[in-house]
Tab-separated table of C-alpha atoms and ligand atoms in Angstrom:
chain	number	residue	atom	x	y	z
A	1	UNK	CA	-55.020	35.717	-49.208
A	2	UNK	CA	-57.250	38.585	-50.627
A	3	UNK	CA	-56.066	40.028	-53.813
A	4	UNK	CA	-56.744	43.192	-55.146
A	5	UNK	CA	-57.413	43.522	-58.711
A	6	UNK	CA	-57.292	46.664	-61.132
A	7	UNK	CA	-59.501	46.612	-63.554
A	8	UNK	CA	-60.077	50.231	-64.791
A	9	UNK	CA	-58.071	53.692	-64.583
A	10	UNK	CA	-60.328	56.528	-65.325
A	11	UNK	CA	-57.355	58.889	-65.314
A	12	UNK	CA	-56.881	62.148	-63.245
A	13	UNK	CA	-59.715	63.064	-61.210
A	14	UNK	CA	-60.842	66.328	-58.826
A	15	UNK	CA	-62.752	66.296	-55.701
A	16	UNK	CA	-66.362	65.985	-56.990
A	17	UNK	CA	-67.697	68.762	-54.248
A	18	UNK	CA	-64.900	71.315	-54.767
A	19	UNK	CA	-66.930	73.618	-57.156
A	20	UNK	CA	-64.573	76.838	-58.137
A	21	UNK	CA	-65.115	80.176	-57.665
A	22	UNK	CA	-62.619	80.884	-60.437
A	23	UNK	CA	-62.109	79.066	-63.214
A	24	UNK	CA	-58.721	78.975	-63.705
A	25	UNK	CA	-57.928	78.172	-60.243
A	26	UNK	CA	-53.716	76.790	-59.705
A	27	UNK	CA	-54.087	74.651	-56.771
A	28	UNK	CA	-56.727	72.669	-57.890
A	29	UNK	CA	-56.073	68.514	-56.152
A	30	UNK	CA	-56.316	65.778	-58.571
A	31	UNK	CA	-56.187	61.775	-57.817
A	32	UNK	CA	-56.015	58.594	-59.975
A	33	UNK	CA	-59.320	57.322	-59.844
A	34	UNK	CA	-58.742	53.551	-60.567
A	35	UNK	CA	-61.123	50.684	-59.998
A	36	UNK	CA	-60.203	47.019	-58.022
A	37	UNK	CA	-61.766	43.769	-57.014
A	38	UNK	CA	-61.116	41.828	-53.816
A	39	UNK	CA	-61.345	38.502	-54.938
A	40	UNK	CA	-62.282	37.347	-51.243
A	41	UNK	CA	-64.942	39.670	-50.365
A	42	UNK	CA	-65.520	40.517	-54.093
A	43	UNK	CA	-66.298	44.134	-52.914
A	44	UNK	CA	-65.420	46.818	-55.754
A	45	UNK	CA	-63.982	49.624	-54.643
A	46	UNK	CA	-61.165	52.845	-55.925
A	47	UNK	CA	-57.821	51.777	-55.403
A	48	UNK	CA	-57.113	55.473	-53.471
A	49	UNK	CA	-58.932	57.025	-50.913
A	50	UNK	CA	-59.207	60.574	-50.755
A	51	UNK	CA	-58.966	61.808	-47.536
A	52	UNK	CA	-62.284	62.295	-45.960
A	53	UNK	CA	-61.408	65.571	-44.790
A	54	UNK	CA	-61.006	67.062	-48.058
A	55	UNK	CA	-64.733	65.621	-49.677
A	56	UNK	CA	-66.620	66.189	-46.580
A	57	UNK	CA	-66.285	69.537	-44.958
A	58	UNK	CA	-68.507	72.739	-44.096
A	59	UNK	CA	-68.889	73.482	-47.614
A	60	UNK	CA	-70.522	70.631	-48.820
A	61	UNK	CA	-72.687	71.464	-51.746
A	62	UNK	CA	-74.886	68.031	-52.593
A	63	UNK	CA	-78.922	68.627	-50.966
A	64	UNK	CA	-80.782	65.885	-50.671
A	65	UNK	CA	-83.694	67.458	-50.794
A	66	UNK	CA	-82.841	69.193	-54.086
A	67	UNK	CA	-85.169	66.539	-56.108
A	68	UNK	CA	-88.852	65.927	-55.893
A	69	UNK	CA	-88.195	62.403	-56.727
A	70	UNK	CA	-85.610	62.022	-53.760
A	71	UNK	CA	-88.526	64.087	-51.081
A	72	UNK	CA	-91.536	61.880	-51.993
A	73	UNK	CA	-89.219	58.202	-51.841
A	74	UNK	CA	-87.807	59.371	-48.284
A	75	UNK	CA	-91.262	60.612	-47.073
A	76	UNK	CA	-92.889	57.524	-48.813
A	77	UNK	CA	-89.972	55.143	-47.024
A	78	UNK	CA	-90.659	56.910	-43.644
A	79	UNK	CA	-94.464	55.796	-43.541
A	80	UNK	CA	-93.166	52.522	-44.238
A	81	UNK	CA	-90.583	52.257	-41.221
A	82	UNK	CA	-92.839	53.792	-39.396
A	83	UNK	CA	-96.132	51.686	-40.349
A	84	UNK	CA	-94.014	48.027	-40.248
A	85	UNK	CA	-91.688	48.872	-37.395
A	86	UNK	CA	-92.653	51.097	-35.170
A	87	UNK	CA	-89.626	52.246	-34.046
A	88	UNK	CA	-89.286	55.018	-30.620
A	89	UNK	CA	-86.172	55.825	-31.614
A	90	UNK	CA	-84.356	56.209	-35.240
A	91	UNK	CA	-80.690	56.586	-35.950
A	92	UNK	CA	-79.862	58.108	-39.363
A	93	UNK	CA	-75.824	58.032	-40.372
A	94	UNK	CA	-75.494	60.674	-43.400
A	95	UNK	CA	-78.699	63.130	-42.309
A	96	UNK	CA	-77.997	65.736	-45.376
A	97	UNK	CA	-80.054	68.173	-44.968
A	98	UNK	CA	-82.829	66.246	-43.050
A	99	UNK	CA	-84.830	65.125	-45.823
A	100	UNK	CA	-85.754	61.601	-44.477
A	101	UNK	CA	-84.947	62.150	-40.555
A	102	UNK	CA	-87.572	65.324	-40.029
A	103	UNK	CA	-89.910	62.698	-40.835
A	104	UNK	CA	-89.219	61.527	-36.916
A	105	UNK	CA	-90.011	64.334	-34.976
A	106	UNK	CA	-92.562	62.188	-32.449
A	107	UNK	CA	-89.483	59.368	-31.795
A	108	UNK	CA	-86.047	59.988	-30.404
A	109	UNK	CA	-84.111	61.081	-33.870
A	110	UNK	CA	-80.778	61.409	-34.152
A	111	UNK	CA	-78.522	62.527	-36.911
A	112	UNK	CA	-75.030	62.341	-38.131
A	113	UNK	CA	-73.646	64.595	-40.699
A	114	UNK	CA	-69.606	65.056	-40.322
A	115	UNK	CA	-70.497	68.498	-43.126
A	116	UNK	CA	-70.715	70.904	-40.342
A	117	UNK	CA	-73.069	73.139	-42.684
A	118	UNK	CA	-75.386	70.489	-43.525
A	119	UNK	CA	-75.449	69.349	-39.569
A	120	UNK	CA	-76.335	73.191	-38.685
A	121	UNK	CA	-79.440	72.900	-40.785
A	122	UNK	CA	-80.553	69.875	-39.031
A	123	UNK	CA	-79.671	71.210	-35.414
A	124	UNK	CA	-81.813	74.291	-36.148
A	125	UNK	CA	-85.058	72.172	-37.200
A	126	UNK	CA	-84.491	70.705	-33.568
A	127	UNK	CA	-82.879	67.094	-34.547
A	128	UNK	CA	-80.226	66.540	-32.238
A	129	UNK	CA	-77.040	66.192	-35.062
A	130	UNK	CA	-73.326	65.061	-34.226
A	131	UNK	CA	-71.112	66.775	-37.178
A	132	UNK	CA	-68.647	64.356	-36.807
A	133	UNK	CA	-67.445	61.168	-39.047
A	134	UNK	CA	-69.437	57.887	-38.134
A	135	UNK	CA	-66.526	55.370	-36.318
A	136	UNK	CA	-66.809	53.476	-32.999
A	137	UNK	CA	-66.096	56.159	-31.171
A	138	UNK	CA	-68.846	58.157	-32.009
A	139	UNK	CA	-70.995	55.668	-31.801
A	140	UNK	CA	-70.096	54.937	-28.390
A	141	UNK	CA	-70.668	58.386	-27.559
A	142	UNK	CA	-74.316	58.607	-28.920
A	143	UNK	CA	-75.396	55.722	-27.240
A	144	UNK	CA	-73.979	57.179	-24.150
A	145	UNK	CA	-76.230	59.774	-24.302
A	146	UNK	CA	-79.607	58.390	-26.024
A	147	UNK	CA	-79.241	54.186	-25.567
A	148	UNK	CA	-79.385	51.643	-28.196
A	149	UNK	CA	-81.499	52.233	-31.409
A	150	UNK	CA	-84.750	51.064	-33.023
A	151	UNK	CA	-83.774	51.808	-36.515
A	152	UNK	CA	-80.485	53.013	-38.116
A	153	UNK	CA	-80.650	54.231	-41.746
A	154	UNK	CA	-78.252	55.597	-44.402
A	155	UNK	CA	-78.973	56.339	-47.615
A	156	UNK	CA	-76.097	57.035	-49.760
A	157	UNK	CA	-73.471	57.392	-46.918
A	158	UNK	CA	-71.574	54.117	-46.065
A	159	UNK	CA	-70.666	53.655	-49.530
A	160	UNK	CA	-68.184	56.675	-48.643
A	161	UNK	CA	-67.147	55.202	-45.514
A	162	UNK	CA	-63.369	53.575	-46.000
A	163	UNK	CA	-63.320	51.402	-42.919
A	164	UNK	CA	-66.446	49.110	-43.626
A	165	UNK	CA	-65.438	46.501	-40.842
A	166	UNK	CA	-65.733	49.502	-38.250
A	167	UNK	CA	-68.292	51.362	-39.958
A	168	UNK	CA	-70.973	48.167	-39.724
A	169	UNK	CA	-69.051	46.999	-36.165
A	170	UNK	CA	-70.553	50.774	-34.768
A	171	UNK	CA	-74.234	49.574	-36.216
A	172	UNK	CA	-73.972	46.175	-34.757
A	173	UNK	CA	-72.874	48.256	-31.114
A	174	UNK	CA	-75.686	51.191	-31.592
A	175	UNK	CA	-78.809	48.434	-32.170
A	176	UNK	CA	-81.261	47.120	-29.707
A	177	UNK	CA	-81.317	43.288	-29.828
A	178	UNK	CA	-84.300	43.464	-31.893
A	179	UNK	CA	-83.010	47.039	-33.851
A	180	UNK	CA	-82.548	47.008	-37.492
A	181	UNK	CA	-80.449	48.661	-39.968
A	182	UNK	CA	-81.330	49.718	-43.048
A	183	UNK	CA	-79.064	50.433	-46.278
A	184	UNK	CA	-79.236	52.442	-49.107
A	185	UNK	CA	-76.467	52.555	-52.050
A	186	UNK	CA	-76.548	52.408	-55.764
A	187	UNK	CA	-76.236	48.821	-57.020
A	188	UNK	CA	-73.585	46.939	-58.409
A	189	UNK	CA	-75.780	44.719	-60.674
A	190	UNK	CA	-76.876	48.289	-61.895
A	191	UNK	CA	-73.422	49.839	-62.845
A	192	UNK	CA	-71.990	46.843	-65.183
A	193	UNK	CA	-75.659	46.444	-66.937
A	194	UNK	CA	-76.008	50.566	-67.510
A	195	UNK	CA	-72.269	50.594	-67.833
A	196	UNK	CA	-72.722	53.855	-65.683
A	197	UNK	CA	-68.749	54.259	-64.490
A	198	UNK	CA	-69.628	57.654	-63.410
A	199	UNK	CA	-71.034	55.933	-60.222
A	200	UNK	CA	-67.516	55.785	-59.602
A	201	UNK	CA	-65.828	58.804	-58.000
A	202	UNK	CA	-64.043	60.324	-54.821
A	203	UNK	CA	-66.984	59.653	-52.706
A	204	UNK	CA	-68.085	56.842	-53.614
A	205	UNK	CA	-65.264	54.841	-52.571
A	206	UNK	CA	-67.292	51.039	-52.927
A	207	UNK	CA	-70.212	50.460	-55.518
A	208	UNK	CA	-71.388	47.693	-53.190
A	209	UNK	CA	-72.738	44.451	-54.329
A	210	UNK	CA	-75.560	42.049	-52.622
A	211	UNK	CA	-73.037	39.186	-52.663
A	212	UNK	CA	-69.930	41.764	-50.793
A	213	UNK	CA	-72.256	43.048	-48.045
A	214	UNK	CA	-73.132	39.913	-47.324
A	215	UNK	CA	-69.509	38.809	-47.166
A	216	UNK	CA	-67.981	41.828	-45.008
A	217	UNK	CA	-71.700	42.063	-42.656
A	218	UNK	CA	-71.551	38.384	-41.077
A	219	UNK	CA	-68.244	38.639	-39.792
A	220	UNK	CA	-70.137	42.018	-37.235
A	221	UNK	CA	-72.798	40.177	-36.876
A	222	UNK	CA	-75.277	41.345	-38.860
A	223	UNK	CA	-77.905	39.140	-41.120
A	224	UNK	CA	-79.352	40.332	-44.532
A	225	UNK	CA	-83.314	39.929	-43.584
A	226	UNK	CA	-84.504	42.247	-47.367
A	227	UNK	CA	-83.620	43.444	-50.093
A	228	UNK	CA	-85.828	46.246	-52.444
A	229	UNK	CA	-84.367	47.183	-56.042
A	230	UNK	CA	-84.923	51.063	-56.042
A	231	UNK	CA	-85.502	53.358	-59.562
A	232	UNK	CA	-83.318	55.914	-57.258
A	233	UNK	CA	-80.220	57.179	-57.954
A	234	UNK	CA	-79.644	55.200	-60.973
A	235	UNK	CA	-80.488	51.441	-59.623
A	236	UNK	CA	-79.714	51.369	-55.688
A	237	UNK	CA	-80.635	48.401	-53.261
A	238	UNK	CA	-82.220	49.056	-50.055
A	239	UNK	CA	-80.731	46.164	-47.964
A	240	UNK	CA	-82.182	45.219	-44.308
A	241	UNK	CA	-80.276	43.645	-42.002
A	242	UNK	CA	-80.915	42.476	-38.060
A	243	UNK	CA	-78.735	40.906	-35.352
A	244	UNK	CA	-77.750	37.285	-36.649
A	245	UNK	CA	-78.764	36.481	-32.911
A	246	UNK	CA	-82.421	37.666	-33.481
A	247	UNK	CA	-84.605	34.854	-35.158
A	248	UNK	CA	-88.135	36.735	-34.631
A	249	UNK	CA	-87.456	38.575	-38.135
A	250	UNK	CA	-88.272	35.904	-41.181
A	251	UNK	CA	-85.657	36.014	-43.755
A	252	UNK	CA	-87.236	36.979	-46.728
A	253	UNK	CA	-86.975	34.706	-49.961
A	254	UNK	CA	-85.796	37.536	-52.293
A	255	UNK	CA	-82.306	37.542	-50.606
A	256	UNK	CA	-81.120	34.464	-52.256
A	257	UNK	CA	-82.677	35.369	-55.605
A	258	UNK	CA	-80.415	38.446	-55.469
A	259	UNK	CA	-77.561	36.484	-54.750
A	260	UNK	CA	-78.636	33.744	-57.552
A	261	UNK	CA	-78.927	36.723	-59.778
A	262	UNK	CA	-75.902	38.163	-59.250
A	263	UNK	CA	-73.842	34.674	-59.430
A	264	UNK	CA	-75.494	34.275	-62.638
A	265	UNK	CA	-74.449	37.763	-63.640
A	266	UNK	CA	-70.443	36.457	-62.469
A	267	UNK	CA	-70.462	39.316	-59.789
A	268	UNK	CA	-67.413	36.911	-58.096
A	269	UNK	CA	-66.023	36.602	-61.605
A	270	UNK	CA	-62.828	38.963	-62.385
A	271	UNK	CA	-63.880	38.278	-65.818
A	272	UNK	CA	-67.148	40.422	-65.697
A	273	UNK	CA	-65.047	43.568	-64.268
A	274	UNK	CA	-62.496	42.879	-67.422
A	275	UNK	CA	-65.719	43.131	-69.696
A	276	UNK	CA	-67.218	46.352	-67.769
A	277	UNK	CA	-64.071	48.049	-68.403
A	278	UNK	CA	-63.435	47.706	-72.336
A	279	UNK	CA	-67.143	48.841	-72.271
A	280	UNK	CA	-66.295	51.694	-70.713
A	281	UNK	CA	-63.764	52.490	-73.412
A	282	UNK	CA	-65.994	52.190	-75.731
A	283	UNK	CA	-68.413	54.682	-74.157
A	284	UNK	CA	-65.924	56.823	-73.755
A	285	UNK	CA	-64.987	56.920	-77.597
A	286	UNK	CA	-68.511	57.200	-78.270
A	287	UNK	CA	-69.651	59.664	-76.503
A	288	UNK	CA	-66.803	62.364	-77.535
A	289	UNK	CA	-67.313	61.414	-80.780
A	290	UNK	CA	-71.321	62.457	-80.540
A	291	UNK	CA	-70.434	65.576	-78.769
A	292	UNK	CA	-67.333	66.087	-82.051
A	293	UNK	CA	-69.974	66.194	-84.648
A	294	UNK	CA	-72.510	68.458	-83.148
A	295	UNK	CA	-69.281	70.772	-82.284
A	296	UNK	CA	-68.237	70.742	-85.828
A	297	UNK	CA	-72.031	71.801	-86.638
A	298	UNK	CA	-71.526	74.957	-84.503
A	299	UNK	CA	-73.958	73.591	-82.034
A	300	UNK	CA	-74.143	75.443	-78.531
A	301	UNK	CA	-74.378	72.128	-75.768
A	302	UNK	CA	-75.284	73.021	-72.248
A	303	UNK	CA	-75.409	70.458	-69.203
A	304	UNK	CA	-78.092	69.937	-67.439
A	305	UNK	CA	-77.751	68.876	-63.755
A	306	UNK	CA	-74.177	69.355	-62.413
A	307	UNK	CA	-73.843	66.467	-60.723
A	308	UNK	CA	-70.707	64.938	-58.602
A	309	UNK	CA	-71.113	61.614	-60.850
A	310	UNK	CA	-70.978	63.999	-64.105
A	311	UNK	CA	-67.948	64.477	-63.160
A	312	UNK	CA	-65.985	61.471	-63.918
A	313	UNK	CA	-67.979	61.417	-67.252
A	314	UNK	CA	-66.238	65.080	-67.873
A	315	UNK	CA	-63.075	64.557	-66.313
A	316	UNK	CA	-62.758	61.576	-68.225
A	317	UNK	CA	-63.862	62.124	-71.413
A	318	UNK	CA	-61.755	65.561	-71.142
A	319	UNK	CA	-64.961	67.346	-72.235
A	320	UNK	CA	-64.202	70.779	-70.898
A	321	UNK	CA	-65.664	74.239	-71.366
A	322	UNK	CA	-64.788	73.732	-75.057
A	323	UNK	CA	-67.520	71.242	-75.653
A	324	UNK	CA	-70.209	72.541	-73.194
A	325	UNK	CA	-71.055	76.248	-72.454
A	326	UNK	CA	-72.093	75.965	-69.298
A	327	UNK	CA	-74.394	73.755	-66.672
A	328	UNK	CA	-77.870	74.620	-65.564
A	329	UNK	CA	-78.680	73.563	-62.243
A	330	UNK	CA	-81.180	73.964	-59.408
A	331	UNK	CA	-78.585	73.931	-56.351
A	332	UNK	CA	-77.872	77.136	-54.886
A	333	UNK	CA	-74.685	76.579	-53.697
A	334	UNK	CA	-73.280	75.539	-57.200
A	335	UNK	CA	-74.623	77.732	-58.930
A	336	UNK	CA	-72.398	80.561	-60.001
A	337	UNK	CA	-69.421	78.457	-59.507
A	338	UNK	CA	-67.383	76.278	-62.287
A	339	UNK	CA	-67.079	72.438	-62.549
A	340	UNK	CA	-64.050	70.839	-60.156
A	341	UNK	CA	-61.546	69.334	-62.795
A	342	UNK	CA	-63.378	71.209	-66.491
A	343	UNK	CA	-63.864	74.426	-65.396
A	344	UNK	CA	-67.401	74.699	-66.701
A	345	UNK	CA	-69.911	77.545	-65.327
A	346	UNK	CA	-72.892	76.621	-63.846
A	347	UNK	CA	-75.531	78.878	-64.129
A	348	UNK	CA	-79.146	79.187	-62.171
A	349	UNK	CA	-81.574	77.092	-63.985
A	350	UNK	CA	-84.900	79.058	-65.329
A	351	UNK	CA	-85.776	77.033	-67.854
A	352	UNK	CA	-83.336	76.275	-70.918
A	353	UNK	CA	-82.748	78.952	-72.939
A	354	UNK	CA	-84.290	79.042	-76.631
A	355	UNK	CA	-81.312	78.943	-78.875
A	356	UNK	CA	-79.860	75.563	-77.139
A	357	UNK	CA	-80.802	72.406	-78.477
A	358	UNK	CA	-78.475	69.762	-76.982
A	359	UNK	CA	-78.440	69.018	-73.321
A	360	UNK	CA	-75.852	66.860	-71.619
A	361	UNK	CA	-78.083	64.856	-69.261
A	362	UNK	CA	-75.533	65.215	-65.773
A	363	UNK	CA	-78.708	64.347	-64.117
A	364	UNK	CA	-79.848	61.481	-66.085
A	365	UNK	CA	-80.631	59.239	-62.491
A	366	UNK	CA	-83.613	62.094	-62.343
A	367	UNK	CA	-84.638	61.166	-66.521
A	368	UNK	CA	-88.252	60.845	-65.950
A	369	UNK	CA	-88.569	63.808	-63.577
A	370	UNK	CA	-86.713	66.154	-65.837
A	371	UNK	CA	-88.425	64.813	-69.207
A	372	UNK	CA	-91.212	66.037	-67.597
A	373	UNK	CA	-90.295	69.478	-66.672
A	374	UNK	CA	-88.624	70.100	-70.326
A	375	UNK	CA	-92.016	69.297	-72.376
A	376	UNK	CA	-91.438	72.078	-73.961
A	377	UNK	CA	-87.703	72.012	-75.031
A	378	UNK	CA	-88.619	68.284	-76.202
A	379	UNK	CA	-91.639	69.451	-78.086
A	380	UNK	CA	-89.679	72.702	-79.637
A	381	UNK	CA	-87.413	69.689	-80.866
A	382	UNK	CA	-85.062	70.307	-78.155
A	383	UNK	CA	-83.061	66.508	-77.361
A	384	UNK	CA	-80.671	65.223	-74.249
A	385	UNK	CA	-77.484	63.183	-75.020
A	386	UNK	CA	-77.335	60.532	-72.277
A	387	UNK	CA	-73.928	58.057	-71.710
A	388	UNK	CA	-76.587	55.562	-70.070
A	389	UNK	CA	-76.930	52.615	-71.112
A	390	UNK	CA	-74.278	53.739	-73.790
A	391	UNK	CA	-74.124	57.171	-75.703
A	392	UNK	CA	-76.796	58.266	-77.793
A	393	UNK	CA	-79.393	61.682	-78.197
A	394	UNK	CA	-82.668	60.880	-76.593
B	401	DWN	O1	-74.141	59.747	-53.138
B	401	DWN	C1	-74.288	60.891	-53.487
B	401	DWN	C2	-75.519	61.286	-54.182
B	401	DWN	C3	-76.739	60.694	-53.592
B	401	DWN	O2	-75.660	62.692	-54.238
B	401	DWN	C4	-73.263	61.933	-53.196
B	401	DWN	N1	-71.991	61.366	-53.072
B	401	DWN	C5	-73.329	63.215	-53.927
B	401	DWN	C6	-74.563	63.404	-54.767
B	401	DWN	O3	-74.260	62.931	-56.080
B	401	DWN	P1	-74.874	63.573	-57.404
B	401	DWN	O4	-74.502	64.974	-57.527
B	401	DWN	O5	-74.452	62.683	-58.530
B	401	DWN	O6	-76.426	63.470	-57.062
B	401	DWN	P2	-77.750	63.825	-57.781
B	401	DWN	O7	-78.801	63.773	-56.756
B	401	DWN	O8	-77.923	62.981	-58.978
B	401	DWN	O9	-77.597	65.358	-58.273
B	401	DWN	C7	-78.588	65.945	-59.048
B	401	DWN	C8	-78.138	67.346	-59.445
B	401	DWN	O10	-78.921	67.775	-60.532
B	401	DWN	C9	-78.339	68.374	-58.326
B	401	DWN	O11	-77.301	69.324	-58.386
B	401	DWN	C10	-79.656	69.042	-58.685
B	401	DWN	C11	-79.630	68.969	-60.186
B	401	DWN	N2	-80.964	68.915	-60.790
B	401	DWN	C12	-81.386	69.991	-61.551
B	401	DWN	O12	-80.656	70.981	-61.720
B	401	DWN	N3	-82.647	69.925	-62.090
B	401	DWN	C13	-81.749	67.823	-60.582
B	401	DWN	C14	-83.005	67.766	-61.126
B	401	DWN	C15	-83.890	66.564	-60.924
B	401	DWN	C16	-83.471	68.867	-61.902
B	401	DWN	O13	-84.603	68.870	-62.421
């Protein structure tokens, strides 16, 4: 029998995407974000959904292409596919707004996107988009209408996806016999070493490990074939997998080094989760204790990068509007707004204004991209206070 283990509560948490127009709005939803391990699959996962409706809807404000870090690893990863595969027809579940897919426009691409205003964008730039929530159904549908894929990616996506035994069953269904599918979520192994909890929110409703996806993949079918460890988004792994029937594609070696890593690193062990967790306490009192003093110094802090995972740092830490002025960030469609749960503003980003010298690092998966762009607010002696690895000015 599979049993279900809390191991963290972060507290009360918002719906990372619902950026306020006001910011004192009285309807606002909050959920207890809590943390469990299955110790039969030994997936990690929250203990509550939140409906899918309410994260993933026509105002959906994350862009894909909002990084040039994000652009040139999708364009770089499309040569690959495209160079080792070969592939006449490509199947991406989670298109955004088309960032990777528009990199397909000779081959039969197809996109889903259930955030009806990100799946507009991609329907006018001609890729055929279903804005509707990956499930059997759907699948059934698109191969109805465009036969079995080459390639299926997603990047970011199934990680959201509650019903993992359906969500990789509708792969299995939408491949070719020689098709592959390709994964892309931030790593486990990642999360307890950075003790980055704010991987952990609403969305992200698993933080998948090497060792679960293998567990929950075999029993659809599907066979781990390679693994890459990506810089992205914090420490993700890029995970191929084929048809367990298909023996043309080698298994690669580094698929049971990941899975020797991550037993050495107790991955299956309760005990590691028990660890992670009074870890994250300790961040916690850390960090609000760095962002007390410069306070009490008079210190203006801003944000920089309002991101959905900066919001379980916020939400809980309970640093609110009191302890940073506002966010700076490059997205449009947050800008202007305040942040879901602390009611911070977020303003446009053009450049960081002279008289701030702190910088809460929201964005700190983009550290060597932005440490580049601030030169200048480094070099004017300018710092960022990071809660990766643990709390400290950079
Ligand atoms: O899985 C998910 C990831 C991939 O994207 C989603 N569930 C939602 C979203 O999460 P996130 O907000 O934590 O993602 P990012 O890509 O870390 O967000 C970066 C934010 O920082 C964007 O709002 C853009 C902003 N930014 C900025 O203002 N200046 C980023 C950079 C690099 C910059 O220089």
């Amino acid at each position: 029998m599979a049993k279900k283990i809390n191991f963290l509560n972060l507290g009360k948490h918002p719906i990372t995407n619902n950026f306020l127009k006001v910011q004192n709005p009285n309807n606002e939803f909050f959920y207890n974000l809590d943390l469990i391990f299955n110790s039969e699959t030994k997936l990690v996962s929250l203990k509550n959904f939140v409906s899918p409706k309410r994260m993933f809807n026509d105002k959906y404000a994350h862009r894909a292409s909002a990084s040039k870090t994000m652009r040139l690893a999708y364009s770089k990863l499309a040569k690959s596919i495209e160079k080792k595969f070969k592939p006449k027809s490509i199947l991406e579940i989670g298109s955004n707004d088309g960032v990777f897919i528009k990199h397909f426009m000779k081959i039969n691409n197809i996109g889903v996107e259930p955030c009806k205003n990100l799946a507009r964008i991609t329907n006018k730039m001609k890729i055929k988009t279903y804005d509707e929530f990956w499930n059997i159904s759907l699948s059934k549908k698109i191969i109805k209408h465009n036969k079995f894929f080459d390639v299926i990616y997603s990047a970011n996506t199934i990680s959201h996806i509650h019903n993992l035994d359906e969500t990789f069953q509708a792969v299995n269904n939408s491949l070719n016999n020689n098709g592959i599918f390709i994964l892309e979520d931030p790593s486990l192994a990642e999360v307890l070493k950075n003790r980055s909890y704010d991987q952990f929110y609403d969305e992200h409703a698993y933080v998948f490990s090497i060792t679960a996806l293998k567990n929950i993949t075999k029993k659809v079918g599907l066979q781990i074939f390679n693994i890459e460890k990506l810089k992205t988004h914090g420490g993700s792994n890029r995970v191929y997998f084929k048809k367990f029937s298909n023996d043309k594609i080698k298994i690669s070696n580094n698929v049971s080094k990941h899975l020797k890593n991550e037993k050495q690193m107790g991955i299956h062990k309760l005990d590691v989760y028990r660890k992670f967790s009074k870890n994250v306490k300790r961040s916690k009192k850390k960090l609000v204790e760095i962002f007390r003093k410069l306070k009490k110094k008079g210190e203006p802090i801003i944000g920089y990068g309002a991101t959905y995972k900066s919001s379980t740092v916020l939400n809980y830490c309970n640093l609110n509007h009191e302890f940073i002025d506002y966010f700076l960030d490059t997205t449009p469609t947050k800008v202007g707004k305040f942040t879901p749960g602390t009611h911070i503003p977020i303003m446009k980003y053009n450049g960081i204004p002279s008289n701030v010298r702190f910088a809460f690092l929201g964005a700190w998966n983009f550290k060597e991209e932005i440490f580049k762009k601030e030169k200048e607010f480094i070099k004017r002696g300018g710092k960022f206070i990071s809660h990766v690895p643990y709390p400290k000015i950079l």
